Amino acid sequence: MGILEGKVVLVTGAAGGIGKECALIAAREGAKVVVNDLGGSVKGGDAGDASAAQKTVDEIKKAGGEAVANSDSVSLKSGAENMIAQALDTFGGLHSIISPAGILRDGMFHKMPDEDWDAVLEVHLKGSYNITRAAINHFREQEEGSFVLFTSTSGLIGNIGQANYAAAKMGIAGLSRIIAMEGANKNVRSNIIAPFAWTRMIATIPVKDEASAQRVERMKNAMRAEQVGNFSVALASPQCKTSGQIFSVRGNEIVLFSQPRPVKSVARVDGWTPETILSHGIPAMEGGYTDLGATASVFTWEPV
């Protein structure tokens, strides 16, 4: 018997990449799966392809599982509500949501068009709000539910050219934290994952030099979507009691991230002036600063 036997799971962005692996693994573990995918491009903004989600459904059914396709957009409140309603109408319940759906529109911040900022936040941050808000009361009423949302090291650490993506992903970190805090007394859990995996989204990031080209090759070979899928399904299962945490999956390595807490403080009994802040306050803090290194400067070791 699988760890999701008798449960219903909704997976967004499940036509390919991480989402597809989450859906396939959830079904293999006994879940009935609502497979959502608009079928759009990596950049979003197009009409999409309703058949994209159906292909994953067909694969699940061929393996003996149960699934239904949904082609609504997470960026629309009505789309999220439709997904929840479809789960309840088709399978009679909903117990977990795994939501990696997303787009990328990278570019330097000083050159970023408003529409690229808006589009990325609409799908990632507003999409995460829509899907959790549509399900939260159902989860609270049945006193069982798990959200597995997706952040990124682009937000947690930083990557040049991804201001919109980073802002959205850090917003998801805050959203998940509050859902976990408010849901604790109703057995409603929420966790987030910063995934490392070769997907069509990652494939759009430009390779600028030999070092980045080698890094891309390592990602292709060592960091695969199914590794993230296995961890996502484990977090979604009722056997897991963890909530409010930030994880990463990097190949065969599972990482727990720290969350912001004070690292230094300095006080002055007679208060501060702008001058004393500059002469004493800020210098006293400097030893605790976080540098401006990107993700690659933090994860310096080879993936396992």
PDB file of N, CA and C in Angstrom, residues 263-267 277-290:
ATOM      1  N   VAL A 263      20.882  38.099  13.825  1.00  0.00           N
ATOM      2  CA  VAL A 263      22.241  37.566  13.946  1.00  0.00           C
ATOM      3  C   VAL A 263      23.138  38.474  14.781  1.00  0.00           C
ATOM      4  N   LYS A 264      22.785  39.754  14.891  1.00  0.00           N
ATOM      5  CA  LYS A 264      23.555  40.691  15.703  1.00  0.00           C
ATOM      6  C   LYS A 264      22.631  41.807  16.158  1.00  0.00           C
ATOM      7  N   SER A 265      22.965  42.409  17.282  1.00  0.00           N
ATOM      8  CA  SER A 265      22.250  43.617  17.697  1.00  0.00           C
ATOM      9  C   SER A 265      23.220  44.538  18.421  1.00  0.00           C
ATOM     10  N   VAL A 266      22.930  45.799  18.383  1.00  0.00           N
ATOM     11  CA  VAL A 266      23.752  46.783  19.087  1.00  0.00           C
ATOM     12  C   VAL A 266      22.816  47.863  19.629  1.00  0.00           C
ATOM     13  N   ALA A 267      23.052  48.278  20.854  1.00  0.00           N
ATOM     14  CA  ALA A 267      22.198  49.270  21.498  1.00  0.00           C
ATOM     15  C   ALA A 267      23.047  50.415  22.046  1.00  0.00           C
ATOM     16  N   ILE A 277      25.023  56.366  14.168  1.00  0.00           N
ATOM     17  CA  ILE A 277      24.693  55.148  13.413  1.00  0.00           C
ATOM     18  C   ILE A 277      25.794  54.853  12.408  1.00  0.00           C
ATOM     19  N   LEU A 278      26.247  55.906  11.693  1.00  0.00           N
ATOM     20  CA  LEU A 278      27.303  55.723  10.695  1.00  0.00           C
ATOM     21  C   LEU A 278      28.654  55.420  11.326  1.00  0.00           C
ATOM     22  N   SER A 279      28.924  56.021  12.467  1.00  0.00           N
ATOM     23  CA  SER A 279      30.250  55.852  13.075  1.00  0.00           C
ATOM     24  C   SER A 279      30.361  54.594  13.930  1.00  0.00           C
ATOM     25  N   HIS A 280      29.246  54.148  14.514  1.00  0.00           N
ATOM     26  CA  HIS A 280      29.300  53.009  15.428  1.00  0.00           C
ATOM     27  C   HIS A 280      28.280  51.902  15.116  1.00  0.00           C
ATOM     28  N   GLY A 281      27.049  52.296  14.830  1.00  0.00           N
ATOM     29  CA  GLY A 281      25.996  51.289  14.653  1.00  0.00           C
ATOM     30  C   GLY A 281      26.235  50.365  13.479  1.00  0.00           C
ATOM     31  N   ILE A 282      26.389  50.938  12.296  1.00  0.00           N
ATOM     32  CA  ILE A 282      26.601  50.112  11.108  1.00  0.00           C
ATOM     33  C   ILE A 282      27.916  49.344  11.173  1.00  0.00           C
ATOM     34  N   PRO A 283      29.041  49.964  11.567  1.00  0.00           N
ATOM     35  CA  PRO A 283      30.282  49.176  11.684  1.00  0.00           C
ATOM     36  C   PRO A 283      30.168  47.990  12.637  1.00  0.00           C
ATOM     37  N   ALA A 284      29.359  48.138  13.698  1.00  0.00           N
ATOM     38  CA  ALA A 284      29.201  47.031  14.647  1.00  0.00           C
ATOM     39  C   ALA A 284      28.469  45.848  14.024  1.00  0.00           C
ATOM     40  N   MET A 285      27.686  46.115  12.991  1.00  0.00           N
ATOM     41  CA  MET A 285      26.917  45.058  12.331  1.00  0.00           C
ATOM     42  C   MET A 285      27.694  44.343  11.229  1.00  0.00           C
ATOM     43  N   GLU A 286      28.736  44.954  10.737  1.00  0.00           N
ATOM     44  CA  GLU A 286      29.360  44.495   9.498  1.00  0.00           C
ATOM     45  C   GLU A 286      29.847  43.052   9.539  1.00  0.00           C
ATOM     46  N   GLY A 287      30.255  42.572  10.684  1.00  0.00           N
ATOM     47  CA  GLY A 287      30.733  41.196  10.778  1.00  0.00           C
ATOM     48  C   GLY A 287      29.654  40.155  10.549  1.00  0.00           C
ATOM     49  N   GLY A 288      28.393  40.576  10.619  1.00  0.00           N
ATOM     50  CA  GLY A 288      27.292  39.637  10.427  1.00  0.00           C
ATOM     51  C   GLY A 288      26.609  39.753   9.080  1.00  0.00           C
ATOM     52  N   TYR A 289      27.163  40.551   8.179  1.00  0.00           N
ATOM     53  CA  TYR A 289      26.529  40.766   6.880  1.00  0.00           C
ATOM     54  C   TYR A 289      26.494  39.498   6.030  1.00  0.00           C
ATOM     55  N   THR A 290      25.476  39.408   5.202  1.00  0.00           N
ATOM     56  CA  THR A 290      25.397  38.373   4.172  1.00  0.00           C
ATOM     57  C   THR A 290      25.955  38.947   2.878  1.00  0.00           C
TER      58      THR A 290
END
